[in-house]
Short mmCIF file of C-alpha atoms and ligand atoms in Angstrom, two decimals:
data_model
loop_
_atom_site.label_atom_id
_atom_site.label_comp_id
_atom_site.label_asym_id
_atom_site.label_seq_id
_atom_site.Cartn_x
_atom_site.Cartn_y
_atom_site.Cartn_z
CA UNK A 78 -72.00 -40.19 10.38
CA UNK A 79 -70.23 -42.08 13.06
CA UNK A 80 -69.89 -40.52 16.59
CA UNK A 81 -66.29 -39.21 17.23
CA UNK A 82 -64.47 -41.96 19.41
CA UNK A 83 -63.59 -39.51 22.08
CA UNK A 84 -67.37 -39.09 22.68
CA UNK A 85 -68.18 -42.70 22.09
CA UNK A 86 -65.64 -43.88 24.69
CA UNK A 87 -65.90 -41.10 27.07
CA UNK A 88 -66.18 -42.71 30.47
CA UNK A 89 -69.66 -42.28 31.98
CA UNK A 90 -68.50 -43.20 35.60
CA UNK A 91 -65.44 -42.34 37.73
CA UNK A 92 -64.61 -46.01 37.85
CA UNK A 93 -63.89 -46.06 34.23
CA UNK A 94 -61.28 -43.06 34.45
CA UNK A 95 -57.76 -44.29 34.04
CA UNK A 96 -54.96 -42.58 36.29
CA UNK A 97 -55.17 -39.67 38.76
CA UNK A 98 -56.56 -42.29 41.25
CA UNK A 99 -56.07 -40.18 44.35
CA UNK A 100 -57.72 -37.06 42.82
CA UNK A 101 -60.76 -39.15 41.72
CA UNK A 102 -61.12 -40.45 45.21
CA UNK A 103 -61.13 -36.81 46.66
CA UNK A 104 -63.79 -35.90 44.22
CA UNK A 105 -65.83 -38.75 45.27
CA UNK A 106 -65.33 -37.91 48.99
CA UNK A 107 -66.24 -34.31 48.23
CA UNK A 108 -69.51 -35.41 46.53
CA UNK A 109 -70.50 -37.69 49.31
CA UNK A 110 -70.24 -34.87 51.78
CA UNK A 111 -72.59 -32.80 49.58
CA UNK A 112 -75.12 -35.79 49.66
CA UNK A 113 -74.87 -35.70 53.38
CA UNK A 114 -76.03 -32.25 53.35
CA UNK A 115 -72.66 -30.60 54.15
CA UNK A 116 -71.86 -27.72 51.88
CA UNK A 117 -68.39 -28.12 50.53
CA UNK A 118 -65.96 -25.38 48.95
CA UNK A 119 -66.10 -25.55 44.99
CA UNK A 120 -63.41 -27.45 43.33
CA UNK A 121 -60.96 -26.35 40.79
CA UNK A 122 -59.81 -29.00 38.39
CA UNK A 123 -56.63 -28.01 36.48
CA UNK A 124 -54.43 -29.97 34.17
CA UNK A 125 -53.28 -30.22 30.53
CA UNK A 126 -55.82 -30.65 27.69
CA UNK A 127 -57.17 -34.16 27.34
CA UNK A 128 -56.40 -35.57 30.57
CA UNK A 129 -59.95 -36.19 31.69
CA UNK A 130 -60.91 -33.07 33.74
CA UNK A 131 -64.34 -32.40 32.05
CA UNK A 132 -65.02 -36.21 31.82
CA UNK A 133 -64.34 -36.61 35.45
CA UNK A 134 -66.68 -33.92 36.44
CA UNK A 135 -69.48 -35.25 34.38
CA UNK A 136 -68.84 -38.79 35.43
CA UNK A 137 -68.98 -37.73 39.06
CA UNK A 138 -72.37 -36.14 38.54
CA UNK A 139 -73.60 -39.11 36.71
CA UNK A 140 -72.40 -41.59 39.54
CA UNK A 141 -74.21 -39.38 41.98
CA UNK A 142 -77.33 -38.96 39.84
CA UNK A 143 -76.93 -35.21 39.96
CA UNK A 144 -78.03 -33.02 37.08
CA UNK A 145 -75.56 -30.89 35.29
CA UNK A 146 -75.43 -27.23 34.35
CA UNK A 147 -72.43 -26.78 32.26
CA UNK A 148 -71.16 -23.29 31.37
CA UNK A 149 -68.19 -22.15 29.39
CA UNK A 150 -66.17 -18.93 29.28
CA UNK A 151 -68.82 -17.17 26.82
CA UNK A 152 -71.85 -18.33 28.86
CA UNK A 153 -70.36 -16.63 31.81
CA UNK A 154 -70.62 -13.37 29.97
CA UNK A 155 -74.15 -13.87 29.54
CA UNK A 156 -76.01 -12.15 32.48
CA UNK A 157 -79.26 -14.16 31.98
CA UNK A 158 -77.33 -17.40 32.73
CA UNK A 159 -75.59 -16.16 35.58
CA UNK A 160 -78.93 -14.93 37.15
CA UNK A 161 -80.56 -18.07 36.41
CA UNK A 162 -77.85 -20.15 38.06
CA UNK A 163 -77.63 -17.88 40.89
CA UNK A 164 -81.52 -18.36 41.54
CA UNK A 165 -81.13 -21.98 41.29
CA UNK A 166 -78.54 -22.09 43.95
CA UNK A 167 -80.14 -19.41 46.25
CA UNK A 168 -83.28 -21.40 46.72
CA UNK A 169 -81.49 -24.55 47.01
CA UNK A 170 -83.99 -26.10 44.56
CA UNK A 171 -83.33 -27.07 41.07
CA UNK A 172 -84.67 -27.28 37.70
CA UNK A 173 -84.25 -29.70 34.85
CA UNK A 174 -82.67 -28.43 31.71
CA UNK A 175 -86.35 -28.32 30.23
CA UNK A 176 -87.13 -25.94 33.18
CA UNK A 177 -89.17 -28.50 35.17
CA UNK A 178 -88.85 -27.92 38.82
CA UNK A 179 -87.37 -30.64 40.99
CA UNK A 180 -87.14 -30.36 44.69
CA UNK A 181 -83.61 -31.03 46.12
CA UNK A 182 -85.25 -33.31 48.73
CA UNK A 183 -86.13 -35.58 45.71
CA UNK A 184 -82.38 -35.79 44.85
CA UNK A 185 -82.65 -32.85 42.40
CA UNK A 186 -78.97 -31.75 43.14
CA UNK A 187 -77.27 -29.88 40.10
CA UNK A 188 -73.52 -29.89 39.60
CA UNK A 189 -72.49 -26.44 38.20
CA UNK A 190 -69.50 -26.93 35.92
CA UNK A 191 -67.74 -23.77 34.74
CA UNK A 192 -65.51 -24.98 31.94
CA UNK A 193 -62.65 -23.11 30.41
CA UNK A 194 -62.29 -20.95 33.42
CA UNK A 195 -58.82 -20.06 32.58
CA UNK A 196 -60.26 -18.18 29.39
CA UNK A 197 -62.17 -15.41 31.38
CA UNK A 198 -61.42 -11.84 31.25
CA UNK A 199 -61.68 -9.92 34.36
CA UNK A 200 -63.42 -7.15 32.84
CA UNK A 201 -63.34 -3.39 34.05
CA UNK A 202 -66.98 -3.18 34.56
CA UNK A 203 -69.53 -5.76 36.09
CA UNK A 204 -69.27 -7.96 33.12
CA UNK A 205 -66.12 -9.78 34.27
CA UNK A 206 -66.50 -13.55 34.17
CA UNK A 207 -64.66 -14.25 37.32
CA UNK A 208 -66.63 -11.91 39.31
CA UNK A 209 -69.88 -13.42 38.01
CA UNK A 210 -68.39 -16.98 39.25
CA UNK A 211 -67.55 -15.50 42.58
CA UNK A 212 -71.05 -14.17 43.00
CA UNK A 213 -72.62 -17.45 42.08
CA UNK A 214 -70.42 -19.40 44.46
CA UNK A 215 -71.52 -16.96 47.28
CA UNK A 216 -75.23 -17.66 46.80
CA UNK A 217 -75.28 -21.15 45.37
CA UNK A 218 -75.91 -24.10 47.50
CA UNK A 219 -75.18 -26.42 44.73
CA UNK A 220 -71.82 -28.15 44.18
CA UNK A 221 -69.60 -26.25 41.78
CA UNK A 222 -66.65 -27.37 39.91
CA UNK A 223 -64.36 -24.89 37.88
CA UNK A 224 -62.14 -26.45 35.21
CA UNK A 225 -59.15 -24.98 33.21
CA UNK A 226 -55.80 -25.83 31.85
CA UNK A 227 -53.81 -22.94 33.50
CA UNK A 228 -54.17 -22.58 37.25
CA UNK A 229 -52.57 -19.05 37.28
CA UNK A 230 -54.96 -17.66 34.92
CA UNK A 231 -57.90 -18.76 36.97
CA UNK A 232 -56.48 -17.30 40.26
CA UNK A 233 -54.99 -14.10 38.68
CA UNK A 234 -56.42 -10.68 39.37
CA UNK A 235 -58.62 -9.38 42.14
CA UNK A 236 -61.50 -11.82 41.58
CA UNK A 237 -59.12 -14.66 40.66
CA UNK A 238 -57.55 -14.07 44.21
CA UNK A 239 -61.18 -14.52 45.79
CA UNK A 240 -61.57 -17.73 43.98
CA UNK A 241 -58.35 -19.08 45.25
CA UNK A 242 -59.34 -18.54 48.68
CA UNK A 243 -62.95 -19.79 48.11
CA UNK A 244 -62.08 -22.98 46.18
CA UNK A 245 -60.08 -26.26 46.59
CA UNK A 246 -57.61 -27.05 43.96
CA UNK A 247 -57.10 -30.53 42.57
CA UNK A 248 -54.20 -30.96 39.92
CA UNK A 249 -54.68 -33.57 37.32
CA UNK A 250 -51.55 -35.17 35.70
CA UNK A 251 -51.24 -35.80 32.18
CA UNK A 252 -51.63 -39.62 31.32
CA UNK A 253 -48.50 -41.51 30.96
CA UNK A 254 -47.96 -43.37 27.58
CA UNK A 255 -48.65 -46.67 29.18
CA UNK A 256 -52.05 -45.50 30.25
CA UNK A 257 -52.95 -43.94 27.03
CA UNK A 258 -51.87 -47.20 25.33
CA UNK A 259 -54.15 -49.10 27.64
CA UNK A 260 -57.25 -46.92 26.58
CA UNK A 261 -56.40 -47.14 22.90
CA UNK A 262 -56.08 -50.91 23.07
CA UNK A 263 -59.38 -51.18 24.63
CA UNK A 264 -60.84 -48.96 21.96
CA UNK A 265 -59.53 -51.18 19.29
CA UNK A 266 -60.81 -54.36 20.87
CA UNK A 267 -64.38 -52.76 21.23
CA UNK A 268 -64.04 -51.63 17.33
CA UNK A 269 -62.80 -55.12 16.43
CA UNK A 270 -59.52 -53.76 15.20
CA UNK A 271 -56.17 -55.37 15.32
CA UNK A 272 -53.59 -52.64 15.54
CA UNK A 273 -49.72 -52.97 15.52
CA UNK A 274 -48.33 -52.10 19.10
CA UNK A 275 -45.90 -49.84 17.20
CA UNK A 276 -48.89 -47.87 15.97
CA UNK A 277 -50.08 -47.23 19.47
CA UNK A 278 -46.69 -46.46 20.79
CA UNK A 279 -46.40 -43.79 18.10
CA UNK A 280 -49.75 -42.29 18.55
CA UNK A 281 -49.21 -42.13 22.33
CA UNK A 282 -45.78 -40.65 21.92
CA UNK A 283 -46.97 -38.00 19.47
CA UNK A 284 -50.12 -37.08 21.86
CA UNK A 285 -47.75 -35.99 24.72
CA UNK A 286 -50.37 -36.87 27.54
CA UNK A 287 -53.22 -35.51 25.59
CA UNK A 288 -55.74 -38.40 25.26
CA UNK A 289 -58.19 -36.64 23.14
CA UNK A 290 -55.50 -35.99 20.56
CA UNK A 291 -54.46 -39.87 20.87
CA UNK A 292 -58.09 -41.07 20.35
CA UNK A 293 -58.62 -38.79 17.32
CA UNK A 294 -55.52 -39.84 15.82
CA UNK A 295 -56.31 -43.57 16.33
CA UNK A 296 -59.66 -42.95 14.74
CA UNK A 297 -57.96 -41.08 11.80
CA UNK A 298 -55.71 -44.03 11.02
CA UNK A 299 -58.11 -46.78 11.66
CA UNK A 300 -60.87 -45.34 9.59
CA UNK A 301 -62.35 -48.13 7.47
CA UNK A 302 -59.73 -50.64 8.47
CA UNK A 303 -59.62 -53.80 10.41
CA UNK A 304 -55.93 -54.16 10.61
CA UNK A 305 -53.73 -51.14 11.16
CA UNK A 306 -49.93 -51.35 10.27
CA UNK A 307 -47.34 -49.02 11.12
CA UNK A 308 -47.20 -47.85 7.44
CA UNK A 309 -50.74 -46.48 8.03
CA UNK A 310 -49.53 -44.09 10.54
CA UNK A 311 -47.70 -42.02 8.06
CA UNK A 312 -51.15 -41.00 6.86
CA UNK A 313 -52.04 -39.19 10.14
CA UNK A 314 -52.75 -35.53 9.19
CA UNK A 315 -51.01 -35.95 5.81
CA UNK A 316 -53.97 -36.12 3.66
CA UNK A 317 -53.38 -34.70 0.13
CA UNK A 318 -55.22 -33.28 -2.86
CA UNK A 319 -56.84 -36.60 -3.54
CA UNK A 320 -58.61 -36.65 -0.08
CA UNK A 321 -62.43 -36.29 0.16
CA UNK A 322 -62.14 -33.07 2.12
CA UNK A 323 -60.17 -31.49 -0.55
CA UNK A 324 -62.66 -32.19 -3.08
CA UNK A 325 -65.55 -31.34 -1.06
CA UNK A 326 -63.92 -27.83 -0.37
CA UNK A 327 -63.34 -27.27 -4.03
CA UNK A 328 -66.90 -28.27 -4.88
CA UNK A 329 -68.43 -26.02 -2.39
CA UNK A 330 -66.49 -23.03 -3.32
CA UNK A 331 -66.85 -23.65 -7.00
CA UNK A 332 -70.34 -24.87 -7.50
CA UNK A 333 -73.46 -22.62 -7.78
CA UNK A 334 -75.86 -25.17 -6.72
CA UNK A 335 -76.70 -25.42 -2.98
CA UNK A 336 -77.93 -28.96 -3.56
CA UNK A 337 -74.76 -30.23 -4.96
CA UNK A 338 -72.81 -28.83 -1.93
CA UNK A 339 -75.22 -30.25 0.37
CA UNK A 340 -75.10 -33.78 -1.10
CA UNK A 341 -71.22 -33.67 -0.98
CA UNK A 342 -71.20 -32.31 2.59
CA UNK A 343 -73.66 -34.84 3.81
CA UNK A 344 -71.88 -37.71 2.34
CA UNK A 345 -68.55 -36.62 3.71
CA UNK A 346 -67.01 -38.77 6.53
CA UNK A 347 -65.68 -35.79 8.40
CA UNK A 348 -66.91 -33.88 11.40
CA UNK A 349 -68.29 -30.45 10.69
CA UNK A 350 -65.62 -28.56 12.74
CA UNK A 351 -62.89 -30.15 10.56
CA UNK A 352 -64.84 -29.19 7.22
CA UNK A 353 -65.44 -25.66 8.71
CA UNK A 354 -61.54 -25.21 9.13
CA UNK A 355 -61.04 -26.03 5.52
CA UNK A 356 -63.59 -23.79 4.26
CA UNK A 357 -62.46 -20.95 6.50
CA UNK A 358 -59.04 -21.44 5.22
CA UNK A 359 -59.75 -21.55 1.48
CA UNK A 360 -62.65 -19.20 1.21
CA UNK A 361 -60.48 -16.06 0.65
CA UNK A 362 -58.48 -17.88 -2.04
CA UNK A 363 -61.60 -18.39 -4.14
CA UNK A 364 -63.79 -15.60 -3.42
CA UNK A 365 -62.55 -12.10 -4.64
CA UNK A 366 -65.74 -10.02 -4.12
CA UNK A 367 -66.08 -8.41 -0.75
CA UNK A 368 -69.74 -9.24 -0.41
CA UNK A 369 -69.40 -12.70 -1.37
CA UNK A 370 -66.53 -13.18 1.30
CA UNK A 371 -68.69 -11.55 4.02
CA UNK A 372 -71.67 -13.80 3.21
CA UNK A 373 -69.43 -16.93 3.00
CA UNK A 374 -68.05 -16.16 6.45
CA UNK A 375 -71.64 -15.67 7.72
CA UNK A 376 -72.45 -19.17 6.74
CA UNK A 377 -69.44 -20.47 8.44
CA UNK A 378 -70.20 -18.50 11.61
CA UNK A 379 -73.82 -19.88 11.66
CA UNK A 380 -72.36 -23.42 11.30
CA UNK A 381 -70.29 -22.61 14.21
CA UNK A 382 -73.13 -21.64 16.43
CA UNK A 383 -75.01 -25.00 15.54
CA UNK A 384 -71.65 -26.84 16.36
CA UNK A 385 -71.43 -25.10 19.55
CA UNK A 386 -74.85 -26.40 20.48
CA UNK A 387 -74.00 -29.97 19.21
CA UNK A 388 -70.97 -29.96 21.56
CA UNK A 389 -72.58 -28.43 24.53
CA UNK A 390 -75.80 -30.48 24.47
CA UNK A 391 -74.52 -33.48 22.72
CA UNK A 392 -77.24 -32.86 20.08
CA UNK A 393 -75.75 -34.98 17.39
CA UNK A 394 -78.80 -34.37 15.23
CA UNK A 395 -77.71 -30.87 14.74
CA UNK A 396 -74.68 -31.89 12.94
CA UNK A 397 -76.72 -32.17 9.71
CA UNK A 398 -77.70 -28.49 9.99
CA UNK A 399 -74.10 -27.37 10.76
CA UNK A 400 -73.27 -29.11 7.44
CA UNK A 401 -76.04 -27.51 5.62
CA UNK A 402 -74.81 -24.20 6.79
CA UNK A 403 -71.36 -24.95 5.49
CA UNK A 404 -72.85 -26.06 2.18
CA UNK A 405 -74.42 -22.65 2.14
CA UNK A 406 -71.00 -21.13 1.38
CA UNK A 407 -71.58 -22.29 -1.94
CA UNK A 408 -74.44 -19.96 -2.67
CA UNK A 409 -72.67 -16.92 -0.97
CA UNK A 410 -71.26 -15.87 -4.13
CA UNK A 411 -73.18 -13.83 -6.65
CA UNK A 412 -71.63 -15.66 -9.70
CA UNK A 413 -69.15 -18.43 -10.36
CA UNK A 414 -65.65 -17.18 -10.38
CA UNK A 415 -63.63 -17.79 -13.53
CA UNK A 416 -60.23 -17.73 -12.00
CA UNK A 417 -59.40 -20.33 -9.47
CA UNK A 418 -56.64 -20.66 -6.96
CA UNK A 419 -53.58 -22.81 -8.09
CA UNK A 420 -54.32 -25.12 -5.09
CA UNK A 421 -56.17 -25.23 -1.77
CA UNK A 422 -54.54 -25.26 1.46
CA UNK A 423 -54.48 -27.90 4.11
CA UNK A 424 -55.09 -25.57 7.15
CA UNK A 425 -51.29 -25.38 8.10
CA UNK A 426 -51.75 -25.50 11.86
CA UNK A 427 -54.38 -28.24 11.61
CA UNK A 428 -52.30 -31.13 11.04
CA UNK A 429 -54.87 -33.50 12.52
CA UNK A 430 -58.46 -33.28 13.94
CA UNK A 431 -57.38 -33.19 17.48
CA UNK A 432 -56.12 -29.71 16.90
CA UNK A 433 -59.40 -28.58 15.77
CA UNK A 434 -60.16 -27.57 19.52
CA UNK A 435 -57.23 -25.21 19.32
CA UNK A 436 -59.00 -23.43 16.33
CA UNK A 437 -62.22 -23.18 18.23
CA UNK A 438 -60.34 -21.65 21.12
CA UNK A 439 -59.00 -18.97 18.81
CA UNK A 440 -62.37 -18.21 17.37
CA UNK A 441 -63.64 -18.06 21.19
CA UNK A 442 -61.04 -15.70 22.27
CA UNK A 443 -61.18 -13.31 19.40
CA UNK A 444 -64.92 -13.26 19.75
CA UNK A 445 -64.63 -12.42 23.40
CA UNK A 446 -62.27 -9.68 22.68
CA UNK A 447 -64.37 -8.10 19.70
CA UNK A 448 -67.52 -8.44 21.95
CA UNK A 449 -65.77 -5.98 24.42
CA UNK A 450 -65.77 -3.20 22.02
CA UNK A 451 -69.23 -4.08 20.59
CA UNK A 452 -70.60 -4.57 24.00
CA UNK A 453 -72.15 -7.86 23.17
CA UNK A 454 -71.67 -11.63 23.93
CA UNK A 455 -69.17 -13.81 22.13
CA UNK A 456 -72.06 -15.94 20.79
CA UNK A 457 -73.71 -12.73 19.11
CA UNK A 458 -70.08 -11.57 17.84
CA UNK A 459 -69.68 -14.99 16.05
CA UNK A 460 -73.06 -14.97 14.60
CA UNK A 461 -73.45 -11.43 13.47
CA UNK A 462 -70.08 -9.45 13.73
CA UNK A 463 -67.15 -11.68 13.15
CA UNK A 464 -67.75 -12.09 9.47
CA UNK A 465 -67.58 -8.31 8.88
CA UNK A 466 -64.94 -7.80 11.36
CA UNK A 467 -62.80 -10.22 9.65
CA UNK A 468 -63.01 -8.69 6.27
CA UNK A 469 -62.41 -5.08 7.85
CA UNK A 470 -59.45 -6.42 9.75
CA UNK A 471 -57.92 -7.98 6.62
CA UNK A 472 -58.41 -5.03 4.36
CA UNK A 473 -57.50 -1.99 6.28
CA UNK A 474 -54.07 -1.64 7.71
CA UNK A 475 -54.78 1.07 9.94
CA UNK A 476 -57.70 -0.44 11.76
CA UNK A 477 -55.98 -3.58 11.88
CA UNK A 478 -53.08 -2.11 13.83
CA UNK A 479 -55.39 -0.16 16.11
CA UNK A 480 -57.47 -3.13 16.96
CA UNK A 481 -54.52 -5.34 17.43
CA UNK A 482 -53.24 -2.81 19.93
CA UNK A 483 -56.56 -2.06 21.76
CA UNK A 484 -57.43 -5.65 21.93
CA UNK A 485 -54.22 -7.19 22.64
CA UNK A 486 -54.53 -9.74 19.82
CA UNK A 487 -51.73 -12.30 20.01
CA UNK A 488 -50.05 -13.96 17.22
CA UNK A 489 -52.62 -16.90 17.14
CA UNK A 490 -55.47 -14.59 17.04
CA UNK A 491 -53.93 -12.45 14.30
CA UNK A 492 -53.34 -15.65 12.33
CA UNK A 493 -56.97 -16.61 12.85
CA UNK A 494 -58.14 -13.34 11.32
CA UNK A 495 -55.79 -12.86 8.40
CA UNK A 496 -53.12 -14.46 6.31
CA UNK A 497 -51.26 -11.21 6.37
CA UNK A 498 -47.70 -11.28 8.20
CA UNK A 499 -48.41 -11.44 11.86
CA UNK A 500 -44.90 -10.19 12.95
CA UNK A 501 -45.51 -7.04 10.89
CA UNK A 502 -48.92 -6.53 12.43
CA UNK A 503 -47.79 -6.84 15.94
CA UNK A 504 -44.92 -4.20 15.08
CA UNK A 505 -47.59 -1.90 13.42
CA UNK A 506 -49.63 -2.31 16.44
CA UNK A 507 -46.92 -1.44 18.90
CA UNK A 508 -46.15 1.73 17.03
CA UNK A 509 -49.58 2.85 17.12
CA UNK A 510 -49.65 2.04 20.84
CA UNK A 511 -46.55 4.24 21.38
CA UNK A 512 -48.09 7.06 19.52
CA UNK A 513 -51.29 6.84 21.39
CA UNK A 514 -49.45 6.70 24.72
CA UNK A 515 -47.28 9.75 23.68
CA UNK A 516 -50.36 11.68 22.79
CA UNK A 517 -51.96 10.64 26.23
CA UNK A 518 -48.90 11.94 27.83
CA UNK A 519 -48.82 15.19 25.93
CA UNK A 520 -52.61 15.64 26.75
CA UNK A 521 -52.23 15.32 30.48
CA UNK A 522 -49.31 17.43 30.92
N1 LIG B 646 -58.48 -40.56 32.38
C1 LIG B 646 -59.10 -40.82 31.33
N2 LIG B 646 -59.75 -42.13 31.29
C2 LIG B 646 -60.30 -42.54 30.16
N3 LIG B 646 -60.69 -41.78 29.05
C3 LIG B 646 -60.19 -40.40 29.12
C4 LIG B 646 -59.46 -40.08 30.26
N4 LIG B 646 -58.99 -38.74 30.11
C5 LIG B 646 -59.53 -38.47 28.82
N5 LIG B 646 -60.28 -39.37 28.33
C6 LIG B 646 -60.80 -39.53 26.96
O1 LIG B 646 -60.32 -38.27 26.29
C7 LIG B 646 -61.41 -37.40 25.95
C8 LIG B 646 -61.09 -35.94 26.37
O2 LIG B 646 -61.01 -36.01 27.89
P1 LIG B 646 -61.50 -34.65 28.51
O3 LIG B 646 -62.57 -33.79 27.56
O4 LIG B 646 -62.22 -34.98 29.87
O5 LIG B 646 -60.44 -33.70 28.72
P2 LIG B 646 -60.07 -32.52 29.50
O6 LIG B 646 -59.03 -32.81 30.47
O7 LIG B 646 -61.30 -31.96 29.90
O8 LIG B 646 -59.33 -31.68 28.34
P3 LIG B 646 -59.48 -30.08 27.95
O9 LIG B 646 -58.66 -29.26 28.97
O10 LIG B 646 -58.87 -29.80 26.63
O11 LIG B 646 -60.95 -29.58 28.05
C9 LIG B 646 -62.54 -37.97 26.74
O12 LIG B 646 -63.75 -37.84 25.95
C10 LIG B 646 -62.15 -39.46 26.88
O13 LIG B 646 -62.66 -40.09 25.83
MG1 LIG B 647 -62.65 -30.20 29.07
#
């Protein structure tokens, strides 16, 4: 399987980053001060998706020959992680990812990156992610960068306000169409592809400053071609029944032979996250037995866990395992179904691969919320709880309304959990909320 182009062409050095020159220069200056031994305020990088925040942070570390500790919203809820980082900072020494000790005098500085910092819940108890970050900042003697799309979510609340006063904000601008086209052209050249200018214009226009989306779209239209014409663009996200992914979904859901599903998955020229979304969407159309459904979702959740590791640690060798887990959905059913759905759905909100990040975000936010009632980490939720939770949520209207109210599920999250009418669920949740509040008032008077 080919590396996604967004990874293949991710700049390794700040010099390769296009746009936001002033901000890049500031980051560089900040890092130089660190290397002179002057402790600096942590940075908060904010800006729209796909404008290069994560890339810039990692490129900076690379340029400075610093190591990187990267944490996202779900890691921050894991106490062990926090302790480990706090310790690394407190002693001003550092460890490699394998746990090998490096003295900072030997240049062993580590950049701590808190990505998705706008996805943190404050938390009523000590488990709040922001509090953990504030405390890490207080003891750490290592450079720290927080990243997020929405500045106000990062600095909201008590602990958010502390973050605001402790950090320096750098606002990234979304790339202009001209800048995006420059990068897309560069990629075409590197891939030996001749692409109509009109195609690049169209892709850039559609991406609205999100370079990740633009690069993914380019890869989708250029797949297997040496010449790309404007007529090819119509194919972005509009694959139909004849597509490979469609038949792979069908085979996996219908066959009883793991080997068969596995072979199809392994030969599929798609990334596991894309395949996962297809299976997730269509599993309930095919599997009618509850047990089968739960087991099916379990396989998908396991694939998701592997995939998380692939993304975080860039271990592309694990892609195969993720695919095997997805193939496992085939044997989640006790026996073959005789009745099949009329057709499978293209995940409606997944019009192209670039949106798969959005789907991951929903899974993350739902898991984080569910984790609060089960008192466990989103990672554990995804692995063990979510498959059951989902079926329960889908089947039981009272629980559905109650959970929606208690966990403040929004429309996106509801649509992630069930195909049932989100509007109605929100109304039911509101009704239950009002009842509970009324009861609460009655009790206290
Ligand atoms: N300024 C840039 N110059 C060159 N390539 C870029 C730039 N910005 C983004 N890219 C490309 O787009 C991809 C996505 O960028 P990145 O992951 O840094 O976005 P982000 O700002 O962190 O987005 P998000 O908020 O969604 O995490 C990168 O892998 C890289 O290929
Ligand atoms: Mg990012």
